[in-house]
């Protein structure tokens, strides 16, 4: 349970505040001018309320999501002073081993809360928080994990962040599901230089949310330590009861620029003086001097803190520089050729808790009847839901409707609304929530209805991919994001987008693009049993396509990633493709009579370089066919690789067939004119072979 106000260790609150202030002072006055610290974000003015809140967070399954001005609360959760310096100093160890900005923090549980990996973008901390909270409730109620009872998720944000997609999405999820979430808004009246009334009408988010159902709201003065302690105590008591979320908004002064480079020229001298007069540390010292401690004791604490912080700084400065030889470590959980000695992440996914999967086989145990890709996906999800209670499938319309493409039809009826469920219409919320669920040891399988609909979630998707790398393997968020896309019976600029190259550019994601039902089973199951996040691209044209139908390969069938399938063997032309273009180019090969080696890559991250180079060296000619745009499409990467590594094996220029750089049109004749046709493929094949 939360501590009462009387149980607050005020002496420790003061000591931690003095530590935070001394760290800020040394950074601002010495390390920043000396350019030993490049990015400096002072917490002065925000520190006392954060530390009071942190002193009340005491459950080992709690989580805290925060932002770049949140170092004080980390100090209450076990962050050492040396590590607090090491991050901004870009030294080894610490939050990221020099990979990320020093104020973008993370902290696996030290017996108190887990501080989830922060991000450098504004507002992206909110939806992972509600995901963690939903994970707590699921683990307690569905998995019988009693260690989660009474635990909560806490998220910190400035008043500027209340204007973001992430804030409103998280608020919707937390209130509609009655999740144990505490939102703490630190209102310093300025988002860099933009004032509060431009972020929310009337400049007070607490008043604006007064009519929000199922949300307890607390509003007060963060410069008053007694009022602050009471508001946090009351809010935490409510949230720990698991009766719904709460929001605390405190006004606090920002006693510095937004960052070390900010001169605050947009503030008047009178305003700056008024902020200094509201310093919560001065109010805390006054309260303690009058009520608890004599002034002499406080002076002694200040001297002791200065000595302790000085020693920690010396130790941090003496740390070695990060090892450049290890910079490629932790992009994925497997060891790439230029990485060494990788270990399992501390937080996130199934494996840190010792989860094991059944035996698998890459040899299909096929049934006699052919099924379409849609059924193959549904049956794979059904089996993995059946054998793994930590799998959760969710998204817009995936419940009773069974998904707009019917891939989840019947799954909610079979596994219940806590495991297969509908979400609010926010892709940021769908994917951000997945982060918190994954970090809480579950396996989220979110669905985005169409490829272009993933755009609002781009920020979260990029952050998921880089999480393992930027936290130096402290955290990872394995999940499988299912995204249907591509053309179907007709096209349009919204539902028919392919654009798989965006996720290839997004570091840390596995990108899987099956062309048939058998491969869909093997690749989806591989993703569901992987320790890396995966984008599983379900091409709309192939979901009920006759060519893509195959026998179900069995419940143990798992395909290795990065291994192309050879569809045809020949010596005249090597053809590389994936997705819906496999069917078309296979038909073109059949009609043309040319002897081609046809490779279906199946996975684009990782992709099978060896198979492609081998086919090129055998056939000495190469055609790459894909549905994404020609400009900067993945075909360009394949072409560049072949040009570099097999140039002297080529007897003709490399050719690419792809969509021209225009959106997919709706009219079917127009669509067929834009997407590479069988006739165009045959014509191109003939031109290459006769060169």
XYZ file of C-alpha atoms in Angstrom:
691
model
C 0.000 0.000 0.000
C 1.035 3.630 -0.448
C 2.727 5.300 2.449
C 0.722 7.868 4.367
C 1.861 11.475 4.572
C 3.068 10.857 8.111
C 5.255 7.990 6.896
C 7.256 10.179 4.508
C 10.912 10.260 5.475
C 11.314 14.026 5.167
C 14.993 13.871 5.978
C 15.555 11.551 3.011
C 13.371 13.756 0.808
C 15.535 16.747 1.693
C 18.768 14.857 1.189
C 17.673 13.589 -2.241
C 16.567 17.083 -3.260
C 19.935 18.503 -2.267
C 21.674 15.789 -4.292
C 19.574 16.630 -7.343
C 20.263 20.340 -6.958
C 23.992 19.801 -6.603
C 24.091 17.608 -9.721
C 22.225 20.311 -11.631
C 24.521 23.034 -10.283
C 27.684 21.236 -11.313
C 26.297 20.473 -14.766
C 25.104 24.020 -15.359
C 28.114 25.902 -13.991
C 31.018 23.559 -14.772
C 30.331 20.586 -17.020
C 28.225 22.391 -19.648
C 30.626 25.350 -20.059
C 33.504 22.866 -20.277
C 31.524 20.949 -22.956
C 31.827 17.746 -20.958
C 28.025 17.701 -21.002
C 26.310 18.616 -24.271
C 22.612 18.299 -23.405
C 21.727 19.647 -19.971
C 18.181 19.757 -18.608
C 17.910 21.075 -15.073
C 15.137 19.807 -12.806
C 15.341 22.766 -10.436
C 11.806 23.648 -9.378
C 10.435 20.274 -10.463
C 12.592 18.292 -8.065
C 10.831 18.513 -4.713
C 7.399 17.257 -5.895
C 9.053 14.483 -7.920
C 11.031 13.305 -4.928
C 7.993 13.411 -2.645
C 6.128 11.311 -5.227
C 9.071 8.941 -5.588
C 9.266 8.460 -1.839
C 5.695 7.139 -1.946
C 6.290 4.666 -4.784
C 7.358 1.493 -3.046
C 5.933 -1.539 -4.864
C 8.445 -3.704 -6.788
C 5.951 -4.157 -9.673
C 5.270 -0.437 -10.043
C 6.470 1.351 -13.145
C 7.350 4.970 -13.813
C 7.340 6.561 -17.252
C 8.953 9.938 -17.434
C 10.744 12.467 -19.599
C 13.955 14.463 -19.796
C 13.350 16.531 -16.622
C 12.696 13.505 -14.427
C 16.076 12.581 -12.980
C 15.015 13.466 -9.395
C 12.409 10.708 -9.284
C 14.998 8.208 -10.532
C 17.178 9.111 -7.562
C 14.355 7.875 -5.317
C 14.223 4.537 -7.135
C 17.862 3.530 -6.844
C 19.724 5.560 -9.454
C 23.239 6.163 -8.155
C 24.777 9.630 -8.247
C 27.666 8.312 -10.318
C 25.299 6.879 -12.923
C 23.290 10.109 -12.855
C 26.454 11.927 -13.947
C 27.697 9.216 -16.307
C 24.713 9.484 -18.646
C 25.067 13.195 -19.499
C 28.865 12.806 -19.529
C 28.433 10.146 -22.248
C 30.557 7.694 -20.262
C 30.352 3.913 -20.228
C 27.707 2.222 -18.158
C 24.692 4.111 -16.944
C 21.453 4.360 -18.859
C 22.710 3.601 -22.340
C 26.483 3.177 -22.376
C 26.841 6.465 -24.226
C 24.288 5.659 -26.940
C 21.490 8.011 -25.927
C 21.115 11.508 -24.494
C 22.061 11.401 -20.826
C 18.695 12.659 -19.600
C 16.782 10.012 -21.580
C 16.841 7.520 -18.748
C 15.756 4.003 -17.873
C 16.139 1.855 -14.783
C 15.296 -1.808 -14.181
C 13.716 -2.347 -10.780
C 16.078 -1.956 -7.842
C 13.388 -3.298 -5.506
C 11.118 -0.352 -6.221
C 9.605 0.789 -9.520
C 10.862 -0.070 -12.967
C 11.549 3.172 -14.817
C 10.509 2.457 -18.400
C 12.822 3.628 -21.185
C 12.248 7.301 -21.872
C 12.202 8.846 -25.327
C 13.429 12.110 -26.725
C 10.029 12.914 -28.241
C 7.229 14.608 -26.315
C 4.186 12.674 -25.134
C 5.311 9.196 -26.134
C 5.673 8.154 -22.478
C 1.935 8.010 -21.823
C 0.601 5.014 -23.749
C 3.355 2.588 -22.654
C 2.346 3.479 -19.096
C -1.244 2.365 -19.575
C 0.052 -0.765 -21.293
C 2.078 -1.618 -18.190
C -1.002 -0.998 -16.024
C -3.149 -3.226 -18.229
C -0.423 -5.849 -17.974
C -0.569 -5.689 -14.170
C -4.304 -6.304 -14.166
C -4.035 -9.090 -16.747
C -1.232 -10.846 -14.893
C -3.091 -10.674 -11.596
C -6.521 -11.677 -12.876
C -5.709 -14.047 -15.751
C -2.316 -15.505 -14.789
C -2.830 -15.508 -11.009
C 0.314 -13.426 -10.456
C -0.276 -12.099 -6.956
C 2.928 -10.052 -7.029
C 1.057 -7.573 -9.230
C -1.740 -6.886 -6.764
C -1.682 -3.260 -5.640
C 0.992 -2.282 -8.134
C 0.457 0.755 -10.341
C 1.896 2.685 -13.273
C 2.927 6.329 -12.891
C 3.609 8.734 -15.746
C 5.162 12.203 -15.584
C 4.747 14.907 -18.201
C 4.937 18.643 -18.579
C 1.889 20.748 -19.375
C 3.056 20.998 -22.995
C 2.664 17.235 -23.402
C -1.073 17.359 -22.658
C -1.595 18.561 -26.234
C -0.164 15.361 -27.711
C -1.831 12.348 -29.267
C -0.183 10.107 -26.686
C -1.658 11.915 -23.683
C -5.239 11.784 -24.926
C -4.962 8.215 -26.133
C -3.567 7.081 -22.775
C -6.256 8.978 -20.906
C -8.946 7.264 -22.986
C -7.482 3.800 -22.408
C -6.923 4.303 -18.675
C -10.416 5.650 -17.998
C -12.381 3.246 -20.182
C -10.580 0.250 -18.684
C -10.326 1.647 -15.112
C -6.587 1.009 -15.060
C -4.308 1.720 -12.066
C -2.521 4.715 -13.584
C -1.390 7.965 -11.973
C -0.872 10.856 -14.396
C 1.327 13.563 -12.892
C 1.393 16.820 -14.874
C 4.202 19.192 -13.913
C 2.836 22.569 -15.002
C 5.634 25.136 -15.142
C 3.600 27.314 -17.526
C 6.132 27.014 -20.357
C 6.792 24.397 -23.041
C 10.225 25.805 -23.870
C 8.901 29.313 -24.646
C 5.264 28.531 -25.504
C 2.890 29.382 -22.679
C 0.263 27.103 -21.172
C -2.822 28.698 -22.711
C -1.562 27.583 -26.124
C -1.440 23.961 -24.923
C -4.864 23.719 -23.318
C -7.786 26.163 -23.037
C -7.552 28.193 -19.866
C -4.034 26.876 -19.206
C -5.216 24.264 -16.676
C -5.625 20.678 -17.836
C -7.079 19.624 -14.461
C -10.048 21.992 -14.837
C -10.575 20.920 -18.427
C -10.776 17.271 -17.413
C -13.262 17.868 -14.604
C -16.070 16.223 -16.560
C -14.001 13.196 -17.616
C -15.676 10.039 -16.354
C -13.764 7.645 -14.111
C -10.835 9.980 -13.420
C -9.987 11.323 -9.978
C -8.384 14.757 -10.328
C -6.126 16.559 -7.864
C -4.890 20.098 -8.481
C -2.494 22.045 -6.326
C 0.650 24.008 -5.630
C 3.851 22.051 -6.125
C 5.824 24.674 -4.226
C 4.062 23.678 -0.996
C 5.590 20.373 0.218
C 2.791 19.608 2.674
C 0.036 20.153 0.100
C 2.042 18.186 -2.462
C 2.463 15.244 -0.103
C -1.256 15.166 0.718
C -2.344 15.285 -2.923
C 0.039 12.516 -3.929
C -0.917 10.381 -0.929
C -4.623 10.695 -1.687
C -4.131 10.035 -5.408
C -1.906 7.008 -4.829
C -4.326 5.539 -2.284
C -7.066 5.730 -4.906
C -4.969 4.287 -7.739
C -3.595 1.425 -5.618
C -7.158 0.401 -4.836
C -7.451 -0.487 -8.553
C -10.658 1.537 -8.807
C -9.434 3.655 -11.684
C -6.848 6.237 -12.702
C -6.052 9.613 -11.181
C -4.460 12.803 -12.437
C -2.419 15.173 -10.304
C -1.598 18.580 -11.724
C 0.844 20.710 -9.749
C 2.078 24.165 -10.604
C 5.856 24.292 -10.301
C 8.432 26.937 -11.230
C 11.041 26.155 -13.860
C 14.093 27.710 -12.239
C 16.251 27.423 -15.348
C 15.978 27.568 -19.093
C 14.357 24.703 -20.925
C 17.857 23.359 -21.475
C 21.360 24.581 -20.813
C 21.323 26.522 -24.092
C 18.084 28.384 -23.294
C 18.637 31.983 -22.080
C 14.929 32.540 -21.229
C 14.983 35.855 -23.106
C 11.227 35.401 -23.580
C 10.679 35.893 -19.800
C 10.699 39.228 -18.011
C 12.945 39.840 -15.040
C 9.902 40.185 -12.796
C 8.612 36.800 -13.942
C 11.952 35.120 -13.283
C 12.093 36.702 -9.818
C 8.564 35.503 -9.062
C 9.550 31.972 -10.054
C 12.587 32.066 -7.803
C 10.338 33.186 -4.958
C 8.294 30.006 -5.441
C 11.287 27.660 -5.144
C 9.894 24.456 -3.561
C 13.264 23.612 -2.012
C 13.240 26.830 -0.009
C 9.699 26.019 1.123
C 10.770 22.487 2.066
C 13.709 23.729 4.127
C 11.485 26.255 5.866
C 8.914 23.573 6.671
C 11.526 21.181 8.004
C 13.312 23.885 9.978
C 10.104 24.930 11.683
C 8.547 21.531 12.163
C 11.162 18.780 12.156
C 14.876 19.665 11.989
C 16.986 22.492 13.412
C 18.797 24.682 10.889
C 22.236 23.401 11.932
C 21.335 19.871 10.892
C 20.252 21.050 7.463
C 23.543 22.868 6.938
C 25.412 19.701 7.888
C 23.357 17.678 5.399
C 24.181 20.198 2.653
C 27.910 19.838 3.277
C 27.711 16.064 3.362
C 25.767 16.029 0.096
C 28.292 18.301 -1.638
C 31.117 15.974 -0.657
C 29.201 12.864 -1.758
C 28.225 14.382 -5.112
C 31.746 15.642 -5.733
C 33.195 12.171 -5.171
C 30.582 10.619 -7.485
C 31.424 13.145 -10.192
C 35.121 12.331 -9.907
C 34.322 8.646 -10.269
C 32.063 9.279 -13.280
C 34.731 11.402 -14.991
C 37.217 8.569 -14.542
C 34.994 6.039 -16.275
C 36.227 4.804 -19.602
C 34.761 5.955 -22.868
C 32.200 3.565 -24.398
C 33.753 0.808 -26.494
C 33.300 1.697 -30.167
C 33.855 -1.952 -31.079
C 30.550 -2.796 -29.371
C 28.383 -0.150 -31.003
C 26.693 -2.767 -33.229
C 25.682 -4.886 -30.240
C 22.024 -5.098 -29.212
C 20.279 -4.101 -32.426
C 18.731 -7.579 -32.240
C 18.961 -10.276 -29.633
C 20.976 -12.590 -31.870
C 24.640 -11.925 -32.440
C 25.380 -10.207 -35.768
C 28.775 -10.861 -37.362
C 30.357 -7.745 -35.815
C 28.965 -8.105 -32.276
C 30.202 -10.196 -29.358
C 29.004 -11.714 -26.100
C 25.379 -10.664 -26.149
C 23.175 -11.485 -23.173
C 19.424 -11.540 -22.547
C 17.716 -8.214 -21.814
C 16.859 -7.559 -18.159
C 13.298 -6.352 -18.747
C 10.712 -7.101 -21.419
C 9.416 -10.041 -23.385
C 8.902 -13.634 -22.352
C 12.446 -14.923 -22.031
C 13.688 -13.007 -18.945
C 11.027 -14.875 -16.947
C 12.210 -18.230 -18.278
C 9.478 -18.889 -20.827
C 10.153 -21.812 -23.155
C 8.465 -22.686 -26.446
C 7.517 -26.131 -27.792
C 9.747 -27.949 -30.225
C 9.438 -26.668 -33.765
C 10.275 -27.927 -37.232
C 10.997 -26.244 -40.550
C 9.648 -29.344 -42.331
C 5.897 -29.040 -42.909
C 3.526 -31.737 -41.678
C 0.920 -30.809 -44.245
C -2.781 -31.502 -44.178
C -4.374 -32.676 -47.443
C -6.645 -29.646 -47.901
C -5.440 -26.292 -49.165
C -6.422 -23.230 -47.139
C -6.199 -19.540 -47.896
C -3.741 -17.207 -46.193
C -6.463 -15.680 -44.036
C -7.295 -19.058 -42.514
C -3.594 -19.842 -42.108
C -3.060 -16.658 -40.096
C -6.146 -17.285 -37.962
C -5.165 -20.885 -37.203
C -1.633 -19.864 -36.249
C -2.907 -17.173 -33.885
C -5.404 -19.642 -32.436
C -2.737 -22.246 -31.681
C -0.295 -19.786 -30.138
C -3.078 -18.283 -28.003
C -3.929 -21.806 -26.870
C -0.400 -22.800 -25.814
C 0.811 -19.426 -24.502
C -1.412 -17.546 -22.017
C 0.791 -14.461 -22.342
C -0.260 -13.844 -25.965
C -2.734 -10.956 -26.355
C -4.358 -10.091 -29.705
C -5.972 -6.672 -30.056
C -6.738 -3.728 -32.281
C -9.637 -1.853 -33.795
C -12.484 -4.297 -34.658
C -10.555 -7.496 -33.885
C -13.131 -8.694 -31.311
C -16.702 -9.716 -32.221
C -16.254 -8.535 -35.813
C -13.107 -10.633 -36.157
C -11.094 -7.896 -37.851
C -11.949 -5.958 -40.994
C -10.219 -8.747 -42.955
C -11.643 -11.527 -40.711
C -8.231 -12.791 -39.577
C -9.324 -12.901 -35.916
C -12.858 -14.188 -36.478
C -13.998 -16.349 -33.555
C -10.865 -15.817 -31.456
C -12.527 -13.567 -28.878
C -15.351 -16.053 -28.434
C -12.806 -18.807 -27.842
C -10.284 -16.978 -25.649
C -12.289 -14.208 -24.001
C -12.305 -10.437 -24.002
C -9.166 -10.106 -21.876
C -7.036 -11.887 -24.474
C -8.618 -10.828 -27.765
C -10.064 -7.349 -27.506
C -11.057 -4.197 -29.321
C -9.243 -0.928 -28.715
C -10.022 2.733 -29.083
C -9.390 4.150 -32.535
C -5.859 5.353 -31.977
C -2.896 3.652 -33.579
C -0.601 5.530 -31.183
C -2.607 3.943 -28.373
C -2.601 0.484 -29.945
C 1.162 0.393 -30.414
C 2.112 2.439 -27.340
C 0.022 0.163 -25.131
C 1.878 -2.770 -26.695
C 5.150 -1.363 -25.375
C 3.951 -1.458 -21.778
C 2.461 -4.931 -22.177
C 5.694 -6.264 -23.670
C 7.834 -4.665 -20.966
C 5.553 -6.299 -18.400
C 6.479 -9.735 -19.744
C 3.540 -10.357 -22.087
C 3.447 -10.946 -25.861
C 1.267 -8.327 -27.573
C 0.028 -8.985 -31.106
C -1.534 -5.676 -32.163
C -3.272 -5.266 -35.494
C -3.150 -2.101 -37.600
C -6.046 -2.332 -40.067
C -4.178 -0.984 -43.111
C -0.558 -0.060 -43.742
C -1.167 3.677 -43.977
C -3.063 3.637 -40.699
C 0.244 2.876 -38.978
C 1.436 6.420 -39.671
C 0.094 7.914 -36.381
C 2.032 5.210 -34.521
C 5.325 5.856 -36.307
C 6.922 7.462 -33.257
C 6.159 4.464 -31.056
C 7.221 1.983 -33.741
C 10.607 3.633 -34.198
C 11.134 3.762 -30.424
C 10.305 0.066 -30.058
C 12.841 -0.901 -32.691
C 15.688 1.025 -31.077
C 14.840 0.190 -27.464
C 17.235 -2.722 -27.014
C 20.114 -0.809 -28.615
C 19.595 2.542 -26.878
C 19.262 0.950 -23.424
C 22.328 -1.251 -24.018
C 20.199 -4.396 -23.661
C 18.533 -3.410 -20.409
C 15.091 -3.339 -22.038
C 13.433 -4.862 -25.095
C 9.825 -5.001 -26.276
C 9.267 -8.114 -28.429
C 5.886 -8.072 -30.156
C 4.281 -8.917 -33.484
C 2.553 -6.045 -35.276
C 0.198 -7.357 -37.951
C -0.309 -4.892 -40.804
C -2.447 -5.714 -43.851
C -1.701 -3.594 -46.885
C -1.086 -3.485 -50.606
C -3.599 -3.522 -53.456
C -6.636 -5.778 -53.554
C -9.495 -6.010 -56.070
C -9.122 -2.269 -56.459
C -6.722 0.332 -55.154
C -6.685 3.745 -53.487
C -4.149 6.044 -51.814
C -5.234 5.072 -48.267
C -5.870 1.333 -48.028
C -3.558 0.056 -50.766
C -0.253 1.423 -49.531
C 2.667 -1.001 -49.366
C 5.666 1.070 -48.185
C 7.369 -1.808 -46.376
C 10.689 -0.033 -46.793
C 9.727 2.355 -43.974
C 10.052 -0.485 -41.455
C 13.261 -1.705 -43.051
C 14.639 1.766 -42.337
C 13.325 1.540 -38.769
C 16.228 -0.028 -36.903
C 15.515 -3.111 -34.812
C 12.416 -4.511 -36.548
C 12.177 -7.867 -38.272
C 10.075 -7.411 -41.429
C 8.217 -10.475 -42.714
C 6.255 -10.558 -46.007
C 4.748 -13.983 -46.807
C 3.382 -14.722 -50.284
C 1.390 -17.864 -49.486
C -0.468 -19.643 -46.707
C 2.319 -22.053 -45.748
C 4.909 -19.321 -45.432
C 2.425 -17.187 -43.506
C 2.159 -19.922 -40.876
C 5.903 -20.484 -40.614
C 6.843 -16.812 -40.531
C 4.076 -15.720 -38.155
C 4.919 -18.490 -35.711
C 8.614 -17.583 -35.957
C 7.721 -13.998 -35.085
C 5.494 -15.072 -32.192
C 8.375 -17.064 -30.733
C 11.055 -14.458 -31.371
C 12.777 -12.212 -28.841
C 12.714 -9.332 -31.338
C 9.840 -7.100 -32.471
C 8.392 -8.060 -35.853
C 6.293 -6.396 -38.534
C 4.146 -9.093 -40.150
C 2.864 -7.752 -43.469
C -0.354 -9.413 -44.659
C -0.912 -8.561 -48.307
C -4.600 -7.923 -48.952
C -4.513 -9.388 -52.459
C -3.169 -12.678 -51.128
C -5.515 -13.204 -48.165
C -8.072 -15.155 -50.215
C -6.028 -15.613 -53.366
C -6.198 -19.014 -55.088
C -2.490 -19.072 -55.985
C -1.506 -18.352 -52.359
C -3.497 -21.300 -50.966
C -1.443 -24.106 -49.477
C -2.033 -27.020 -47.089
C -1.750 -26.096 -43.403
C 1.815 -27.151 -42.475
C 1.090 -28.130 -38.876
C 1.231 -26.537 -35.438
C 4.972 -27.084 -35.069
C 5.972 -25.456 -38.361
C 8.385 -22.554 -37.973
C 10.424 -21.027 -40.775
C 13.904 -19.628 -40.204
C 14.059 -15.897 -40.866
C 16.330 -14.591 -43.587
C 15.978 -17.638 -45.842
C 14.526 -17.097 -49.305
C 12.354 -19.710 -51.004
C 13.403 -20.833 -54.480
C 10.216 -20.961 -56.560
C 11.887 -21.833 -59.888
C 15.336 -22.968 -60.972
C 16.896 -21.798 -64.217
C 20.018 -20.309 -65.783
C 18.815 -17.449 -67.964
C 17.701 -14.848 -65.405
C 17.684 -14.399 -61.640
C 14.488 -12.789 -60.349
C 14.089 -11.532 -56.774
C 10.708 -10.543 -55.389
C 8.344 -10.819 -52.401
C 4.705 -10.420 -51.416
C 2.007 -10.191 -54.079
C 4.527 -9.827 -56.897
C 5.605 -13.468 -56.433
C 2.384 -14.716 -58.009
C 2.620 -12.326 -60.954
C 6.258 -12.975 -61.774
C 5.710 -16.724 -61.429
C 2.937 -16.456 -64.020
C 5.221 -14.355 -66.224
C 7.936 -17.016 -66.033
C 5.436 -19.691 -66.982
C 4.041 -17.768 -69.946
C 7.412 -16.551 -71.230
C 9.073 -19.953 -71.287
C 12.313 -18.467 -70.006
C 14.436 -20.581 -67.645
C 14.606 -18.367 -64.567
C 15.711 -18.749 -60.986
C 12.893 -17.121 -59.024
C 13.514 -16.204 -55.371
C 10.795 -15.194 -52.924
C 12.713 -13.358 -50.184
C 9.897 -13.851 -47.614
C 11.725 -11.724 -45.042
C 13.239 -8.312 -45.759
C 14.890 -7.905 -42.350
C 16.882 -10.069 -42.321
C 17.155 -10.758 -46.048
C 18.925 -13.628 -47.776
C 21.943 -11.976 -49.419
C 23.658 -15.291 -50.036
C 20.731 -16.709 -52.020
C 20.477 -13.560 -54.135
C 24.206 -13.392 -54.833
C 24.252 -17.112 -55.636
C 21.413 -16.734 -58.130
C 23.124 -13.756 -59.763
C 26.411 -15.609 -60.131
C 24.571 -18.552 -61.696
C 22.317 -16.590 -64.080
C 24.504 -13.486 -64.629
C 21.401 -11.334 -65.012
C 19.078 -9.879 -62.370
C 15.523 -8.544 -62.293
C 14.058 -7.206 -59.026
C 10.277 -6.872 -58.805
C 8.357 -5.260 -55.974
C 5.166 -3.324 -55.267
C 6.673 -0.497 -53.211
C 7.856 2.647 -54.978
C 10.882 2.362 -57.211
C 12.597 5.388 -55.672
C 14.270 4.291 -52.437
C 12.385 0.990 -52.481
C 14.104 -2.098 -51.094
C 14.988 -3.153 -54.612
C 17.519 -0.330 -54.659
C 19.282 -1.854 -51.641
C 19.396 -5.278 -53.302
C 20.696 -3.711 -56.496
C 23.417 -1.820 -54.631
C 24.484 -4.967 -52.798
C 24.702 -6.992 -56.010
C 26.557 -4.188 -57.812
C 29.134 -4.120 -55.046
C 29.536 -7.834 -54.337
C 28.787 -9.513 -57.690
C 29.472 -6.829 -60.296
C 31.805 -8.958 -62.381
C 29.223 -11.750 -62.504
C 26.759 -9.546 -64.382
C 26.381 -9.735 -68.157
C 23.624 -7.099 -68.263
C 22.510 -4.109 -66.201
C 20.350 -4.819 -63.163
C 16.702 -4.038 -63.844
C 13.938 -3.116 -61.382
C 10.192 -3.257 -61.863
C 8.227 -1.395 -59.205
C 5.368 1.036 -58.710
C 5.949 4.449 -60.218
C 6.251 7.298 -57.743
C 2.526 8.048 -57.504
C -0.157 6.818 -55.101
C -2.109 3.682 -55.972
C -5.209 4.811 -57.929
C -8.730 3.579 -57.194
C -9.918 2.821 -60.719
C -8.980 -0.765 -61.545
C -7.620 -0.002 -65.006
C -5.540 2.833 -63.591
C -4.314 0.577 -60.776
C -3.280 -2.123 -63.239
C -1.382 0.517 -65.215
C 0.646 1.511 -62.138
C 1.406 -1.876 -60.550
C 3.814 -4.054 -62.617
C 1.728 -6.343 -64.818
C 2.499 -9.830 -66.120
C 2.846 -8.474 -69.663
C 5.306 -5.813 -68.551
C 7.269 -8.432 -66.630
C 7.536 -10.670 -69.708
C 8.624 -7.731 -71.846
C 11.279 -6.747 -69.314
C 12.530 -10.326 -68.919
C 12.897 -10.606 -72.695
C 14.852 -7.340 -72.884
C 17.284 -8.408 -70.146
C 17.889 -11.897 -71.514
C 18.436 -10.658 -75.040
C 20.911 -7.985 -73.920
